[in-house]
Short mmCIF file of C-alpha atoms in Angstrom, two decimals:
data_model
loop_
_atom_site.label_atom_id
_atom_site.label_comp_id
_atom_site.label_asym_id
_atom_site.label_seq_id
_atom_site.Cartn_x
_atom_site.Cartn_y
_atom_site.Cartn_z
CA UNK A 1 3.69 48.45 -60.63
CA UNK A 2 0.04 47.31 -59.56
CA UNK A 3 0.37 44.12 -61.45
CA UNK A 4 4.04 43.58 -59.37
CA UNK A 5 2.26 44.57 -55.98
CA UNK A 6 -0.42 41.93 -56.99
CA UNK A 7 1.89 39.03 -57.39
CA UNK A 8 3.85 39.90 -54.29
CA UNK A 9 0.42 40.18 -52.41
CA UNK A 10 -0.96 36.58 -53.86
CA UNK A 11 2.74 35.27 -52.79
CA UNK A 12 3.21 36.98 -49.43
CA UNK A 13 -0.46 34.96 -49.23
CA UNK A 14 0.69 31.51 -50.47
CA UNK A 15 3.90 31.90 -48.68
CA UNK A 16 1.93 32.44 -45.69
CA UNK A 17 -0.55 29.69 -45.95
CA UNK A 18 2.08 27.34 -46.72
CA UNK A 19 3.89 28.55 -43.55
CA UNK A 20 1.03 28.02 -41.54
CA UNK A 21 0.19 24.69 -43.11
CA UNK A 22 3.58 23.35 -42.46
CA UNK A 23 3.31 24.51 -38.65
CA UNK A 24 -0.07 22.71 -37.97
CA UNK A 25 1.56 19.97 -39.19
CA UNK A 26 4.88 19.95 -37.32
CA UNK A 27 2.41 20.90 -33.97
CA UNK A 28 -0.36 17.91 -35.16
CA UNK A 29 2.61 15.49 -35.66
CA UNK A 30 3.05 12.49 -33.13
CA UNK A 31 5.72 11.98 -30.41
CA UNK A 32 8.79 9.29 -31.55
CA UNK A 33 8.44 7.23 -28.33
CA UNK A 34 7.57 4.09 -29.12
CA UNK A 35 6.71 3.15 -25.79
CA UNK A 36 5.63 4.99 -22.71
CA UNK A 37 8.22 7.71 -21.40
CA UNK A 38 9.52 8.66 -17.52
CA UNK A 39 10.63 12.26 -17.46
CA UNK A 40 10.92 14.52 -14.75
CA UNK A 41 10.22 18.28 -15.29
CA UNK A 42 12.12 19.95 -12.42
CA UNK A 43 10.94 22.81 -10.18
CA UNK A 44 10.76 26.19 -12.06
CA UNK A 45 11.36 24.69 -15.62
CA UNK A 46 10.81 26.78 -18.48
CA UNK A 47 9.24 25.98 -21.70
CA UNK A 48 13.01 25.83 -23.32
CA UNK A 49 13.78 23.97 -20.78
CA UNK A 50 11.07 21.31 -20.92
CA UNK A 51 11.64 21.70 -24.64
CA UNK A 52 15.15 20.15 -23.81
CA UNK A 53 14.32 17.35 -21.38
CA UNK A 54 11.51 16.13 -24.35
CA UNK A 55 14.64 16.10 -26.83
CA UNK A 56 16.89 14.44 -24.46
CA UNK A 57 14.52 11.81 -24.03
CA UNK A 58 13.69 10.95 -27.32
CA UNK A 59 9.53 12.18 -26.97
CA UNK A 60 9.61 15.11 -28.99
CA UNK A 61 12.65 16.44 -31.09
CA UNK A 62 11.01 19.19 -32.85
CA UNK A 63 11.95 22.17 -30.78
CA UNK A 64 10.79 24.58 -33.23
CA UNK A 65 7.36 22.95 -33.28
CA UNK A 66 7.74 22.92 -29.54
CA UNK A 67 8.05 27.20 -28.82
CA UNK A 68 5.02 28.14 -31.82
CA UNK A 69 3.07 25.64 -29.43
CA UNK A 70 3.88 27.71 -26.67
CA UNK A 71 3.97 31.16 -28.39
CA UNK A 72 0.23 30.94 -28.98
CA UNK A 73 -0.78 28.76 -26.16
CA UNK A 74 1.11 29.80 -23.00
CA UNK A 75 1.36 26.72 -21.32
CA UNK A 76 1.05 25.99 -17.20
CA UNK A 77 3.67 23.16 -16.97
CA UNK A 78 4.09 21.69 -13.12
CA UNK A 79 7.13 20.13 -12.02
CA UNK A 80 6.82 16.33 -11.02
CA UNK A 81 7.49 12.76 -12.61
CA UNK A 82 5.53 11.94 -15.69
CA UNK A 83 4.56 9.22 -17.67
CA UNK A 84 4.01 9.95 -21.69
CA UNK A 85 2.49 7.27 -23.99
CA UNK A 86 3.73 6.70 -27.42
CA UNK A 87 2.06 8.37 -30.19
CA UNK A 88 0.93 11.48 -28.38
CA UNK A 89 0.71 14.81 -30.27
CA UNK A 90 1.83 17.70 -29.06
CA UNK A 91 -0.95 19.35 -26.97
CA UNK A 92 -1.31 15.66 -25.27
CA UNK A 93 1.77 16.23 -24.11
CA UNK A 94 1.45 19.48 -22.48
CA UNK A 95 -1.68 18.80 -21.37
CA UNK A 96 -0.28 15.67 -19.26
CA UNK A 97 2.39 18.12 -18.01
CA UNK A 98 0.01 21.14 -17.30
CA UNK A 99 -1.78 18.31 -15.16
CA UNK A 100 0.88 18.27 -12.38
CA UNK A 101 -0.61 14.70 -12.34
CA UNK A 102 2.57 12.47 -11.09
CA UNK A 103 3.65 9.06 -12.24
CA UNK A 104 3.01 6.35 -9.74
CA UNK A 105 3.75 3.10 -9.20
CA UNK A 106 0.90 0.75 -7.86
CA UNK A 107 2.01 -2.22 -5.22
CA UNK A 108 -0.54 -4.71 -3.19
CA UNK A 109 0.64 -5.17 0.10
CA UNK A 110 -0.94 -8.17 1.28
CA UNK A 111 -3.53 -8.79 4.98
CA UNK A 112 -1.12 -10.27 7.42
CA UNK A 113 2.14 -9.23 6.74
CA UNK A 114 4.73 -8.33 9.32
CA UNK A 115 6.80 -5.46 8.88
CA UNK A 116 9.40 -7.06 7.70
CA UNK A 117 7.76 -8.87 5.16
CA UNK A 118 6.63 -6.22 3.13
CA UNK A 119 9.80 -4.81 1.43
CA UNK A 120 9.92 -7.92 -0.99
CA UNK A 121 6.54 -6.66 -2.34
CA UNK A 122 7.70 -2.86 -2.68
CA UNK A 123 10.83 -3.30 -3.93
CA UNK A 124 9.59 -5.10 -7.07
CA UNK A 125 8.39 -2.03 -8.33
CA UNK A 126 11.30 0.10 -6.36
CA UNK A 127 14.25 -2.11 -6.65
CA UNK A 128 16.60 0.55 -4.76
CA UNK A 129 14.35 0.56 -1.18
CA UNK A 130 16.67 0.18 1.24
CA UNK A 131 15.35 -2.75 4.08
CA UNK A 132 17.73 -1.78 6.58
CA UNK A 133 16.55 1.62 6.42
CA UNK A 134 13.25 0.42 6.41
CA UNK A 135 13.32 -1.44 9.42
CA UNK A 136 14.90 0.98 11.37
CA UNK A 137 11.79 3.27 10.52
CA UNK A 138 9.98 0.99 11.72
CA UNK A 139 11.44 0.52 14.95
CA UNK A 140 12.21 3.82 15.84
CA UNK A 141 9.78 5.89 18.52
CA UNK A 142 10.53 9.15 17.61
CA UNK A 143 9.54 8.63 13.70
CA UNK A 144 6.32 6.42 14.78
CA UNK A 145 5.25 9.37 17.08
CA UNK A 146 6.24 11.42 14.74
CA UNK A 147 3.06 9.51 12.30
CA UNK A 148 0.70 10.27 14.85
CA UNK A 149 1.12 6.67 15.99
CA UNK A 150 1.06 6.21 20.32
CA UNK A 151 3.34 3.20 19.96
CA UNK A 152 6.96 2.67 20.13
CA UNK A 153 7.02 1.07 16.86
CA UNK A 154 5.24 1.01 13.59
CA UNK A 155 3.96 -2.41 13.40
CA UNK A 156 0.40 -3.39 12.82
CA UNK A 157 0.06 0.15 11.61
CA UNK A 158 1.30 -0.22 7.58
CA UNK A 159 -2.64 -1.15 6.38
CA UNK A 160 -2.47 -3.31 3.76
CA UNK A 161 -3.75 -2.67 0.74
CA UNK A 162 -3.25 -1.29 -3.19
CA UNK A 163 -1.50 1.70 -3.20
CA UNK A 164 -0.20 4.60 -5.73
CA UNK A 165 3.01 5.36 -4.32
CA UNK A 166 5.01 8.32 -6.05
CA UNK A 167 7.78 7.32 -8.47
CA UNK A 168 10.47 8.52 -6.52
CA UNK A 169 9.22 7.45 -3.48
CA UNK A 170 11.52 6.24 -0.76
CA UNK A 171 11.00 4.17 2.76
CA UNK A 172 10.07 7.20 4.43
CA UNK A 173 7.19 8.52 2.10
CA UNK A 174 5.95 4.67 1.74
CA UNK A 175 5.61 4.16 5.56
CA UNK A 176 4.28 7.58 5.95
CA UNK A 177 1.58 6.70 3.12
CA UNK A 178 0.75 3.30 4.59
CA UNK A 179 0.25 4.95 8.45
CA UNK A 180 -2.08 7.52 7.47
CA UNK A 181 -4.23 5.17 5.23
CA UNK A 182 -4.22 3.07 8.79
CA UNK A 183 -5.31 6.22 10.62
CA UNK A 184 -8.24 7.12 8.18
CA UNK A 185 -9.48 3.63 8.97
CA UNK A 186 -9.22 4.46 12.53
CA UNK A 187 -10.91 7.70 12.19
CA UNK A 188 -14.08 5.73 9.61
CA UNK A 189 -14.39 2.69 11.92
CA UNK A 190 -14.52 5.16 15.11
CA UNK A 191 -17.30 6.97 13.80
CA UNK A 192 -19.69 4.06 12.23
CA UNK A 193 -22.81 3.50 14.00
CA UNK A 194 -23.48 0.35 16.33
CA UNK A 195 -21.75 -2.07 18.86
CA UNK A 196 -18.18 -2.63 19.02
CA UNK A 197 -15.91 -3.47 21.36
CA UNK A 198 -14.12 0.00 21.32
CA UNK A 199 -14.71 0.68 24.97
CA UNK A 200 -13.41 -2.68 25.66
CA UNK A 201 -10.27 -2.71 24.32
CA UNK A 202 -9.81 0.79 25.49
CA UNK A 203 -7.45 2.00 22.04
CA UNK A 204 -6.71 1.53 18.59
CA UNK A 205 -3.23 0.17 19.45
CA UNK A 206 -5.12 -2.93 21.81
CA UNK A 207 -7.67 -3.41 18.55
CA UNK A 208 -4.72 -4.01 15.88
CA UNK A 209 -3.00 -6.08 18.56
CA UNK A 210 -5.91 -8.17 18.71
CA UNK A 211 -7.09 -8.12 15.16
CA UNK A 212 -3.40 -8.87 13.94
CA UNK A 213 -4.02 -12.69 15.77
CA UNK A 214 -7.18 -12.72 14.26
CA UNK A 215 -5.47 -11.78 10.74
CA UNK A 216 -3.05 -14.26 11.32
CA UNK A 217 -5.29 -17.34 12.42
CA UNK A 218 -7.12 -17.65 9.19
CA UNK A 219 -7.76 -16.51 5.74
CA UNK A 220 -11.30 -17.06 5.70
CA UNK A 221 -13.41 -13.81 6.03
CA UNK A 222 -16.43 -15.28 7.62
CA UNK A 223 -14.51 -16.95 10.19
CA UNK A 224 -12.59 -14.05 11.48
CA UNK A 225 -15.71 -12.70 13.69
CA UNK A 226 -15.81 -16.26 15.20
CA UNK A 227 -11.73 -16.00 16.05
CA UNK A 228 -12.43 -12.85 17.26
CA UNK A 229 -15.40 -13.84 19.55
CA UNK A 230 -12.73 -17.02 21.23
CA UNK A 231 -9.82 -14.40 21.96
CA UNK A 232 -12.52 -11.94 23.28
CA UNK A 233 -14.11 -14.74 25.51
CA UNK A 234 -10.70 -15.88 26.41
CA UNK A 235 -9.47 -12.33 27.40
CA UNK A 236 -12.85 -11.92 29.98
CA UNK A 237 -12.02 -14.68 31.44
CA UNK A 238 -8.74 -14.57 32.55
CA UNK A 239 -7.42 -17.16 29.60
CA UNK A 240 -3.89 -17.26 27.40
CA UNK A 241 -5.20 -16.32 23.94
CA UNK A 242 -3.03 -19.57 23.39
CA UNK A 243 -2.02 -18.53 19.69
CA UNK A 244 0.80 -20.27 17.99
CA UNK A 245 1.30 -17.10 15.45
CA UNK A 246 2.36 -14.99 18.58
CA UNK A 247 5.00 -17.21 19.36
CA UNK A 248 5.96 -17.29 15.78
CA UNK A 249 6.48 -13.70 15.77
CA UNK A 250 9.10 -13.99 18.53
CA UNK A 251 11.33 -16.20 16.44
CA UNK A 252 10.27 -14.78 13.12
CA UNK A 253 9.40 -18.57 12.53
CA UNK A 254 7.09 -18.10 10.25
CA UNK A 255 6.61 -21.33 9.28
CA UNK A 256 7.53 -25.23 9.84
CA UNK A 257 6.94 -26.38 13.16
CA UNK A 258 7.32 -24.61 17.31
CA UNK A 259 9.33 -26.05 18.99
CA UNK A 260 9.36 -26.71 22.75
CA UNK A 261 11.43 -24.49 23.71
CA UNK A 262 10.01 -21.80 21.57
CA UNK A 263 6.92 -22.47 23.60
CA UNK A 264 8.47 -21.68 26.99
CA UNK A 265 9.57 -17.83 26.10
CA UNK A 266 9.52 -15.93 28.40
CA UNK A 267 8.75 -13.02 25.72
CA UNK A 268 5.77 -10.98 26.94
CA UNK A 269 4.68 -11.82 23.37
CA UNK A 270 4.10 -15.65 24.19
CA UNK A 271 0.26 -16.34 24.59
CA UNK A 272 0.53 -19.92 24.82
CA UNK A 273 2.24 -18.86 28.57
CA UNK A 274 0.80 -15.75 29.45
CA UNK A 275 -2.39 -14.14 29.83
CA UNK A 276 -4.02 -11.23 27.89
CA UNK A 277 -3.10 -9.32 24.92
CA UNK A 278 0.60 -9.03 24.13
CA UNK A 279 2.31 -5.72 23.89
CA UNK A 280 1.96 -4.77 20.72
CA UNK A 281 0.65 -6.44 17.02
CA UNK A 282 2.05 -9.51 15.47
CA UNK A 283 1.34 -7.74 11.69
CA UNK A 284 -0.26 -5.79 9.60
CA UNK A 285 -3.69 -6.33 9.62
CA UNK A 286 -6.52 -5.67 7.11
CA UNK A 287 -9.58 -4.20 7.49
CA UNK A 288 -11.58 -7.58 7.61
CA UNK A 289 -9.47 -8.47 10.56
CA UNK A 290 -9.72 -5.17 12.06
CA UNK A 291 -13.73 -5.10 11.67
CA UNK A 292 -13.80 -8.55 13.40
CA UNK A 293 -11.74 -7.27 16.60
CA UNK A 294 -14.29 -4.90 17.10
CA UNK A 295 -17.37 -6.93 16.27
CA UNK A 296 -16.62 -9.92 17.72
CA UNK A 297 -19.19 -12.67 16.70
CA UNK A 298 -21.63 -14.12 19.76
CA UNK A 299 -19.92 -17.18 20.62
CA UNK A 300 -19.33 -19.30 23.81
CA UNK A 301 -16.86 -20.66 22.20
CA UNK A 302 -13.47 -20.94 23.92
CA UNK A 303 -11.23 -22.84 21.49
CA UNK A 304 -10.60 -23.71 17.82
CA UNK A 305 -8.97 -26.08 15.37
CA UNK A 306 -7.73 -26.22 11.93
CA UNK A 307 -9.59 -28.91 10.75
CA UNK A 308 -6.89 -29.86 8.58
CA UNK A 309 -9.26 -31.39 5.59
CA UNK A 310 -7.98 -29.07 2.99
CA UNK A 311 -11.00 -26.22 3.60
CA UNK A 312 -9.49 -23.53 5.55
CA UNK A 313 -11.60 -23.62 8.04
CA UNK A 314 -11.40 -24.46 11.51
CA UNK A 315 -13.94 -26.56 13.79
CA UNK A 316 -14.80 -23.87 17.30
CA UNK A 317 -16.17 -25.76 21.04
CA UNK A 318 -16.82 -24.18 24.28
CA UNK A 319 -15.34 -27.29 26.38
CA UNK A 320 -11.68 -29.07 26.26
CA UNK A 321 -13.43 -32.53 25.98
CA UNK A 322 -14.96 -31.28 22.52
CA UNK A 323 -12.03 -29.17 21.32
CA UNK A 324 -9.54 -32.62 22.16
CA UNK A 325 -12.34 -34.47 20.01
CA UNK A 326 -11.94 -32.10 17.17
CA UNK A 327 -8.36 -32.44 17.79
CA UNK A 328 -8.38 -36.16 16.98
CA UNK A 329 -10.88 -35.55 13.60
CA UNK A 330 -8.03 -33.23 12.39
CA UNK A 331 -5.37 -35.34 12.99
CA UNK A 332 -7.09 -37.97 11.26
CA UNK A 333 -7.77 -35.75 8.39
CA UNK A 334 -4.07 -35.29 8.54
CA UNK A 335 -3.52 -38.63 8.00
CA UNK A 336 -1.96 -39.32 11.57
#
C-alpha cells in the first residue's frame, strides 16, 4: 500500500509540474496580432469581459491562459482606447491596459492657419470630423465663452502646434484641446519677466489680432519682431496697418491676386482703408508670431516689401520715397 501511495505521490507531483509548466507557457506565450491592435475596454469591464474583446479582436485567444493570469495576479484594468503591439505576452498586455494610458492620434496644425483651414489637417488622421460642425463651433459665442475665450468667435485662438488628440476625439474635444493650449500660452507669456507691449494693446484678444498679421506677413522668424515693430509704429500714429492678408481674409482669397474692388470693402476687417486693428484675428497664430506682437522690435520703420528675389524676406524704410524705391528693386527682381 506504501509503495501504491508512493507512485501516486511522485505522479500527483509530475502531474503537477507538468500542469504548471504548461501554464507558464500558455501565460509566457505571445499575442497573434501581427500588427498593432485598437481595442476599446468599456467602462466597468470585467476580466471575462476584456478576456472577450482580446478574442474578438484577434490579440489573445487563449481565454484559459487569460483567467490563471488573473487568478493569481488581480489585475486593475481602466476603461479607454488602446493600442497593443504585435508580439506582446500576456502581462504586456495587461500592463498597457492597467495603464489607463489612451491611444492617441498625433496631428501638426500648422502657424497661420485660419479656422477653416485646419480640418484638412485633422481629418487625415480622423477622416469622420465633421467641417460643418466644426465651423459652427467656431462661430458660435456661447461655446467660445463657454472656452474661457472673451470673443464672439474662436478664431486666432486654436494655437498651432503638435498635438495628442484622443482616438475618439470629435470637433468639440479638438477645439476645446487647441483653446486651452492657447490659454496656457496666455497665462506663460503674461507672467515672463521684461517689456512687452501688454499694456498697450490692452488684451490677449488685441495681441492675437495683431500677431495673426504678423503670422501672416512672413515665414521668417527673425523678421516677425521687425513686422511687428511697422504695425506697432503704424497703430501710434494714426496709420492703416495697410495689410493685404486682412483683406484676404474677407474674401477667403487666400491666394492669386486683390482685386480692386476687394480693396474698397467696406469690411471693418479692411486695413488697406481703415485705421487700427481690425475686430478680431485673421488666423491662428503661433507662438513666434505671438512673442513678436508683444516685443515689437525698435524700428522707425513705417513700411515693408517682399523683396521678391526668392529669400523670403522683405526690405523695411521709414519714408514713402524709400519704400517706392524698394518697390521698384522688387519688381525688378520680379522680372517686371
Amino acid at each position: 500500500m506504501k509503495k501504491i501511495f508512493a507512485i501516486l505521490f511522485v505522479f500527483l507531483i509530475l502531474a503537477g509540474l507538468f500542469c504548471g509548466f504548461q501554464a507558464k507557457k500558455r501565460v509566457n506565450a505571445t499575442s497573434e496580432n501581427a500588427e498593432t491592435v485598437l481595442l476599446e475596454i468599456p467602462k466597468g469591464s470585467s476580466a471575462a469581459k476584456v478576456s472577450q474583446i482580446l478574442q474578438d479582436k484577434g490579440v489573445w485567444k487563449d481565454a484559459l491562459a487569460f483567467k490563471i493570469w488573473c487568478k493569481f495576479n488581480p489585475p486593475a484594468l481602466k476603461a479607454g482606447w488602446f493600442e497593443i503591439p504585435a508580439h506582446q505576452k500576456l502581462n504586456e498586455i495587461i500592463a498597457i491596459i492597467e495603464s489607463g494610458k489612451n491611444a492617441v492620434r498625433k496631428v501638426t496644425i500648422p502657424e497661420g492657419r485660419a479656422s477653416w483651414e485646419i480640418p484638412a489637417y485633422l481629418k487625415k488622421v480622423f477622416p469622420s470630423l465633421d467641417e460643418d460642425r466644426w465651423n459652427r463651433l467656431v462661430q458660435d459665442p456661447k461655446f467660445t465663452r463657454s472656452l474661457g475665450v472673451e470673443a464672439n468667435s474662436l478664431e486666432g485662438y486654436l494655437l498651432p502646434e503638435t498635438y495628442p488628440f484622443p482616438i475618439d476625439a470629435n470637433e468639440e474635444t479638438i477645439l476645446k484641446q487647441m483653446v486651452a493650449a492657447n490659454l496656457r500660452l496666455r497665462d506663460e507669456l503674461k507672467e515672463k519677466p521684461g517689456e512687452s507691449m501688454w499694456k498697450t494693446l490692452g488684451n490677449w484678444h488685441r495681441v492675437l489680432t495683431l500677431a495673426s498679421v504678423v503670422e501672416e506677413e512672413t515665414g521668417k522668424p527673425d523678421e516677425r519682431p521687425l513686422i511687428s515693430g511697422v504695425f506697432h509704429n503704424r497703430l501710434r500714429i494714426g496709420m492703416p496697418l495697410g495689410a493685404d492678408p486682412t483683406v484676404r481674409f474677407i474674401f477667403r482669397n487666400l491666394t492669386g491676386p486683390i482685386y480692386k474692388s476687394q480693396l474698397n470693402s467696406d469690411s471693418p476687417y479692411n486695413t488697406r482703408k481703415f485705421k487700427g486693428l481690425m475686430p478680431g484675428p485673421i488666423s491662428n497664430p503661433g507662438r513666434k508670431a505671438i512673442e513678436a506682437a508683444l516685443h515689437p522690435a525698435d524700428t522707425k520703420a513705417l513700411y515693408f516689401v517682399a523683396k521678391d528675389d526668392g529669400s523670403g524676406t522683405h526690405f523695411f524704410s521709414s519714408t514713402l520715397t524709400d519704400h517706392n524705391k524698394y518697390k521698384d528693386v522688387a519688381a525688378k527682381n520680379r522680372g517686371e
